[in-house]
């Protein structure tokens, strides 16, 4: 049995998607991943396949400019190439405007189509532009996507929320076996003069990390404060990196990778964890 997994950002949601892939593999399903990722101001196609036969990943990347239509065409071509039994598509946002015809065209074949909505109900946002885009997405999802898919797994952010007939309520897909217990994390030494902050997020403008960076820039006290930001490369991180570089802020560091198998040791290096500050 073969499953094609299509997503716009594998690297940004790697732990969750890997958890899902592991669940499929545990049931003897071969998985092909097709993703559109952002890196170094360019998008690239990331292909990965894995099965239980040899336990290894086979990857291939191709850089190109951002093109919403292209990714849809690529998924069609991959379906013809590998002839999967299932096609699993993670929420596409407004990119789905190019997928309505795709689902309608595929409705009569023998494949099973699954459309995942990671956060349901889909958040409305707090800006006029975002509210407008979310309204379009909700309307399009309900009228042009859900009627043509076999099921839609949803991760409900509100208890007792009413779901549609072909939705399946499910839970966070992070593979907890990859994370060791966090109960015994040793506390870092603290002498009152050095304070190390850590932010771990698929960060966007609403995380407000720019506020911390600018506050640290204006700080005139005697303590040495550093801020390490761990997250995937995207337009917001590029902006923050550029600001840090332009202002020569040596106490701000960016990480794009962290070994989850040694996560406790990673966390033990910091005194304060920074959450979402802008909302």
Tab-separated table of C-alpha atoms in Angstrom:
chain	number	residue	atom	x	y	z
A	1	UNK	CA	0.000	0.000	0.000
A	2	UNK	CA	1.364	3.424	-0.979
A	3	UNK	CA	0.541	6.913	0.354
A	4	UNK	CA	1.538	10.261	-1.171
A	5	UNK	CA	1.847	13.024	1.453
A	6	UNK	CA	1.688	16.592	0.064
A	7	UNK	CA	2.488	19.624	2.212
A	8	UNK	CA	3.682	23.196	1.758
A	9	UNK	CA	6.212	23.186	4.588
A	10	UNK	CA	7.699	19.899	5.756
A	11	UNK	CA	10.677	21.507	7.508
A	12	UNK	CA	8.441	23.863	9.503
A	13	UNK	CA	6.282	21.044	10.859
A	14	UNK	CA	8.840	18.246	10.663
A	15	UNK	CA	8.199	16.635	14.053
A	16	UNK	CA	4.440	16.430	13.530
A	17	UNK	CA	4.693	15.164	9.969
A	18	UNK	CA	7.379	12.646	10.937
A	19	UNK	CA	5.018	11.369	13.641
A	20	UNK	CA	2.308	10.862	11.060
A	21	UNK	CA	4.686	9.170	8.642
A	22	UNK	CA	5.850	6.816	11.405
A	23	UNK	CA	2.234	5.834	12.090
A	24	UNK	CA	1.734	4.998	8.404
A	25	UNK	CA	5.001	3.049	8.267
A	26	UNK	CA	4.051	1.057	11.368
A	27	UNK	CA	1.044	-0.162	9.397
A	28	UNK	CA	3.140	-1.295	6.462
A	29	UNK	CA	2.392	1.705	4.218
A	30	UNK	CA	5.125	3.080	1.958
A	31	UNK	CA	5.168	6.879	2.152
A	32	UNK	CA	6.224	9.426	-0.482
A	33	UNK	CA	6.537	12.998	0.770
A	34	UNK	CA	6.246	15.977	-1.567
A	35	UNK	CA	6.845	19.412	-0.038
A	36	UNK	CA	7.319	23.025	-1.077
A	37	UNK	CA	9.828	24.604	1.332
A	38	UNK	CA	11.345	28.045	1.804
A	39	UNK	CA	15.117	28.391	2.051
A	40	UNK	CA	17.562	31.209	1.387
A	41	UNK	CA	14.893	33.395	-0.250
A	42	UNK	CA	14.005	30.607	-2.691
A	43	UNK	CA	11.487	27.824	-2.624
A	44	UNK	CA	12.514	24.276	-3.288
A	45	UNK	CA	10.716	21.036	-3.939
A	46	UNK	CA	11.602	18.362	-1.423
A	47	UNK	CA	10.852	14.732	-2.241
A	48	UNK	CA	11.316	11.956	0.257
A	49	UNK	CA	10.278	8.327	0.334
A	50	UNK	CA	10.540	5.733	3.057
A	51	UNK	CA	9.313	2.234	3.663
A	52	UNK	CA	9.914	-0.513	6.188
A	53	UNK	CA	12.017	-2.609	3.842
A	54	UNK	CA	15.311	-0.842	4.443
A	55	UNK	CA	14.338	1.961	6.838
A	56	UNK	CA	16.193	4.619	4.854
A	57	UNK	CA	15.052	7.898	3.355
A	58	UNK	CA	15.641	8.772	-0.263
A	59	UNK	CA	15.566	12.508	-0.858
A	60	UNK	CA	15.708	14.847	-3.826
A	61	UNK	CA	15.514	18.646	-3.889
A	62	UNK	CA	14.895	21.088	-6.702
A	63	UNK	CA	15.113	24.884	-6.321
A	64	UNK	CA	12.652	27.099	-8.139
A	65	UNK	CA	10.563	30.258	-7.695
A	66	UNK	CA	7.328	30.222	-5.717
A	67	UNK	CA	4.471	29.041	-7.911
A	68	UNK	CA	1.190	27.878	-6.359
A	69	UNK	CA	-0.052	26.312	-9.599
A	70	UNK	CA	3.199	24.429	-10.131
A	71	UNK	CA	2.932	22.489	-6.886
A	72	UNK	CA	-0.562	21.303	-7.784
A	73	UNK	CA	0.666	20.175	-11.216
A	74	UNK	CA	3.612	18.428	-9.581
A	75	UNK	CA	1.298	16.493	-7.263
A	76	UNK	CA	-0.776	15.370	-10.249
A	77	UNK	CA	2.371	14.173	-12.000
A	78	UNK	CA	3.557	12.334	-8.875
A	79	UNK	CA	0.191	10.560	-8.599
A	80	UNK	CA	0.566	9.310	-12.159
A	81	UNK	CA	4.175	8.281	-11.489
A	82	UNK	CA	3.797	6.281	-8.266
A	83	UNK	CA	0.086	5.349	-8.489
A	84	UNK	CA	-0.607	5.631	-4.734
A	85	UNK	CA	-3.568	4.140	-2.909
A	86	UNK	CA	-3.976	7.251	-0.741
A	87	UNK	CA	-3.223	10.944	-1.249
A	88	UNK	CA	-2.807	12.861	2.031
A	89	UNK	CA	-2.801	16.647	1.667
A	90	UNK	CA	-2.000	18.927	4.589
A	91	UNK	CA	-3.863	22.237	4.764
A	92	UNK	CA	-2.850	24.457	1.844
A	93	UNK	CA	-4.274	27.790	3.040
A	94	UNK	CA	-5.236	30.107	0.188
A	95	UNK	CA	-3.067	27.979	-2.111
A	96	UNK	CA	-6.054	25.632	-2.204
A	97	UNK	CA	-7.699	28.011	-4.710
A	98	UNK	CA	-5.721	26.089	-7.304
A	99	UNK	CA	-6.774	22.709	-5.894
A	100	UNK	CA	-10.562	22.856	-6.226
A	101	UNK	CA	-10.484	21.661	-9.826
A	102	UNK	CA	-7.902	19.061	-8.857
A	103	UNK	CA	-10.208	17.414	-6.311
A	104	UNK	CA	-13.187	17.545	-8.631
A	105	UNK	CA	-11.195	15.924	-11.449
A	106	UNK	CA	-9.941	13.182	-9.146
A	107	UNK	CA	-13.344	12.408	-7.639
A	108	UNK	CA	-14.091	9.544	-10.035
A	109	UNK	CA	-10.834	7.597	-9.706
A	110	UNK	CA	-10.164	4.824	-7.209
A	111	UNK	CA	-7.787	6.778	-4.972
A	112	UNK	CA	-8.643	7.795	-1.435
A	113	UNK	CA	-8.114	11.512	-0.745
A	114	UNK	CA	-7.498	12.908	2.724
A	115	UNK	CA	-7.344	16.640	3.489
A	116	UNK	CA	-5.925	17.529	6.889
A	117	UNK	CA	-6.826	20.708	8.778
A	118	UNK	CA	-4.173	21.010	11.529
A	119	UNK	CA	-6.099	23.628	13.533
A	120	UNK	CA	-9.897	23.556	13.518
A	121	UNK	CA	-11.847	25.790	13.472
A	122	UNK	CA	-9.456	27.620	11.155
A	123	UNK	CA	-8.318	30.703	13.050
A	124	UNK	CA	-9.723	34.002	11.765
A	125	UNK	CA	-6.641	36.121	12.474
A	126	UNK	CA	-6.544	39.592	14.001
A	127	UNK	CA	-5.823	41.736	10.950
A	128	UNK	CA	-8.270	42.792	8.256
A	129	UNK	CA	-6.242	41.151	5.478
A	130	UNK	CA	-5.872	37.915	7.420
A	131	UNK	CA	-9.580	37.833	8.273
A	132	UNK	CA	-10.411	38.267	4.587
A	133	UNK	CA	-8.060	35.457	3.524
A	134	UNK	CA	-9.339	33.129	6.257
A	135	UNK	CA	-12.941	33.810	5.191
A	136	UNK	CA	-12.036	32.838	1.631
A	137	UNK	CA	-10.234	29.721	2.862
A	138	UNK	CA	-13.170	28.619	5.027
A	139	UNK	CA	-15.666	29.108	2.217
A	140	UNK	CA	-13.487	27.328	-0.330
A	141	UNK	CA	-12.707	24.462	2.046
A	142	UNK	CA	-16.357	23.809	2.827
A	143	UNK	CA	-17.602	24.090	-0.759
A	144	UNK	CA	-14.805	22.934	-3.059
A	145	UNK	CA	-12.538	20.678	-0.993
A	146	UNK	CA	-14.440	18.731	1.665
A	147	UNK	CA	-17.256	17.529	-0.663
A	148	UNK	CA	-14.669	15.763	-2.863
A	149	UNK	CA	-12.378	14.135	-0.280
A	150	UNK	CA	-12.956	10.855	1.527
A	151	UNK	CA	-12.172	12.253	4.957
A	152	UNK	CA	-10.633	15.247	6.707
A	153	UNK	CA	-8.607	14.741	9.917
A	154	UNK	CA	-8.934	17.820	12.134
A	155	UNK	CA	-6.994	18.849	15.212
A	156	UNK	CA	-9.619	20.696	17.241
A	157	UNK	CA	-8.379	23.767	19.098
A	158	UNK	CA	-11.735	24.259	20.866
A	159	UNK	CA	-13.424	21.633	23.017
A	160	UNK	CA	-16.851	20.402	21.916
A	161	UNK	CA	-16.580	22.165	18.562
A	162	UNK	CA	-19.038	20.822	15.990
A	163	UNK	CA	-17.338	19.032	13.112
A	164	UNK	CA	-18.645	18.202	9.639
A	165	UNK	CA	-19.749	14.650	8.681
A	166	UNK	CA	-16.585	13.589	6.839
A	167	UNK	CA	-14.227	15.084	9.442
A	168	UNK	CA	-12.313	12.865	11.857
A	169	UNK	CA	-11.311	14.367	15.183
A	170	UNK	CA	-7.719	13.462	16.004
A	171	UNK	CA	-4.811	14.598	18.169
A	172	UNK	CA	-1.323	16.042	17.926
A	173	UNK	CA	0.851	13.777	15.801
A	174	UNK	CA	4.273	14.399	17.329
A	175	UNK	CA	5.970	11.047	17.911
A	176	UNK	CA	6.438	11.213	21.679
A	177	UNK	CA	8.896	8.312	21.593
A	178	UNK	CA	11.426	10.709	20.071
A	179	UNK	CA	11.324	12.911	23.158
A	180	UNK	CA	12.821	11.837	26.447
A	181	UNK	CA	11.132	12.681	29.727
A	182	UNK	CA	11.544	16.340	30.587
A	183	UNK	CA	11.135	15.808	34.350
A	184	UNK	CA	14.842	15.428	35.059
A	185	UNK	CA	16.252	18.301	33.040
A	186	UNK	CA	19.170	19.718	35.065
A	187	UNK	CA	18.848	23.401	35.861
A	188	UNK	CA	21.559	25.604	34.341
A	189	UNK	CA	23.885	27.409	36.689
A	190	UNK	CA	22.873	30.996	37.410
A	191	UNK	CA	25.208	33.518	38.957
A	192	UNK	CA	22.914	36.518	38.496
A	193	UNK	CA	24.988	38.072	35.737
A	194	UNK	CA	24.299	35.864	32.701
A	195	UNK	CA	20.739	35.242	31.488
A	196	UNK	CA	20.110	32.971	28.521
A	197	UNK	CA	16.735	33.130	26.744
A	198	UNK	CA	15.378	30.531	24.326
A	199	UNK	CA	12.591	30.685	21.763
A	200	UNK	CA	11.449	27.492	20.028
A	201	UNK	CA	8.749	28.004	17.426
A	202	UNK	CA	7.616	27.924	13.822
A	203	UNK	CA	7.856	31.631	14.412
A	204	UNK	CA	5.865	34.336	12.740
A	205	UNK	CA	5.262	38.026	13.340
A	206	UNK	CA	2.769	37.282	16.142
A	207	UNK	CA	5.465	35.651	18.266
A	208	UNK	CA	6.840	39.135	18.887
A	209	UNK	CA	10.498	38.100	18.961
A	210	UNK	CA	11.366	41.457	17.426
A	211	UNK	CA	10.253	43.062	20.690
A	212	UNK	CA	12.788	41.074	22.696
A	213	UNK	CA	15.546	41.764	20.171
A	214	UNK	CA	14.894	45.532	20.212
A	215	UNK	CA	14.606	45.558	24.021
A	216	UNK	CA	17.954	43.771	24.311
A	217	UNK	CA	19.429	46.295	21.902
A	218	UNK	CA	18.287	49.133	24.196
A	219	UNK	CA	19.290	47.398	27.439
A	220	UNK	CA	21.929	49.300	29.406
A	221	UNK	CA	22.159	47.157	32.532
A	222	UNK	CA	25.087	45.107	33.808
A	223	UNK	CA	23.724	41.629	33.115
A	224	UNK	CA	24.777	39.723	30.022
A	225	UNK	CA	21.627	38.632	28.195
A	226	UNK	CA	21.563	36.333	25.184
A	227	UNK	CA	18.660	35.103	23.089
A	228	UNK	CA	18.739	31.926	20.985
A	229	UNK	CA	15.930	31.392	18.494
A	230	UNK	CA	15.298	27.909	17.157
A	231	UNK	CA	12.946	27.634	14.184
A	232	UNK	CA	12.644	27.047	10.477
A	233	UNK	CA	13.789	29.515	7.845
A	234	UNK	CA	10.970	31.714	6.543
A	235	UNK	CA	10.245	35.320	5.625
A	236	UNK	CA	9.962	36.417	9.281
A	237	UNK	CA	13.242	34.790	10.298
A	238	UNK	CA	15.020	36.402	7.344
A	239	UNK	CA	13.752	39.815	8.509
A	240	UNK	CA	14.929	39.213	12.070
A	241	UNK	CA	18.312	37.902	10.936
A	242	UNK	CA	18.798	40.945	8.733
A	243	UNK	CA	17.933	43.286	11.625
A	244	UNK	CA	20.392	41.501	13.915
A	245	UNK	CA	23.097	41.628	11.252
A	246	UNK	CA	22.510	45.304	10.407
A	247	UNK	CA	22.696	46.282	14.074
A	248	UNK	CA	25.624	43.957	14.876
A	249	UNK	CA	23.851	42.245	17.783
A	250	UNK	CA	26.240	39.473	18.779
A	251	UNK	CA	24.039	38.226	21.636
A	252	UNK	CA	21.272	36.990	19.292
A	253	UNK	CA	21.681	33.557	17.668
A	254	UNK	CA	19.524	31.583	15.237
A	255	UNK	CA	19.356	27.798	14.986
A	256	UNK	CA	17.522	25.833	12.326
A	257	UNK	CA	18.196	22.335	13.601
A	258	UNK	CA	18.083	20.654	16.975
A	259	UNK	CA	18.562	16.965	17.700
A	260	UNK	CA	15.317	15.938	19.421
A	261	UNK	CA	17.046	12.834	20.744
A	262	UNK	CA	19.141	15.119	22.949
A	263	UNK	CA	16.462	17.705	23.610
A	264	UNK	CA	16.871	17.705	27.393
A	265	UNK	CA	20.526	18.694	27.166
A	266	UNK	CA	19.592	21.376	24.663
A	267	UNK	CA	16.988	22.920	26.998
A	268	UNK	CA	19.278	22.705	30.016
A	269	UNK	CA	21.488	25.444	28.576
A	270	UNK	CA	18.859	28.166	29.033
A	271	UNK	CA	17.219	29.980	31.935
A	272	UNK	CA	14.044	31.393	30.357
A	273	UNK	CA	11.735	30.014	27.644
A	274	UNK	CA	10.012	32.682	25.560
A	275	UNK	CA	6.467	32.087	24.331
A	276	UNK	CA	4.203	34.119	22.071
A	277	UNK	CA	4.350	37.825	22.950
A	278	UNK	CA	2.552	39.741	20.220
A	279	UNK	CA	-1.055	38.584	20.794
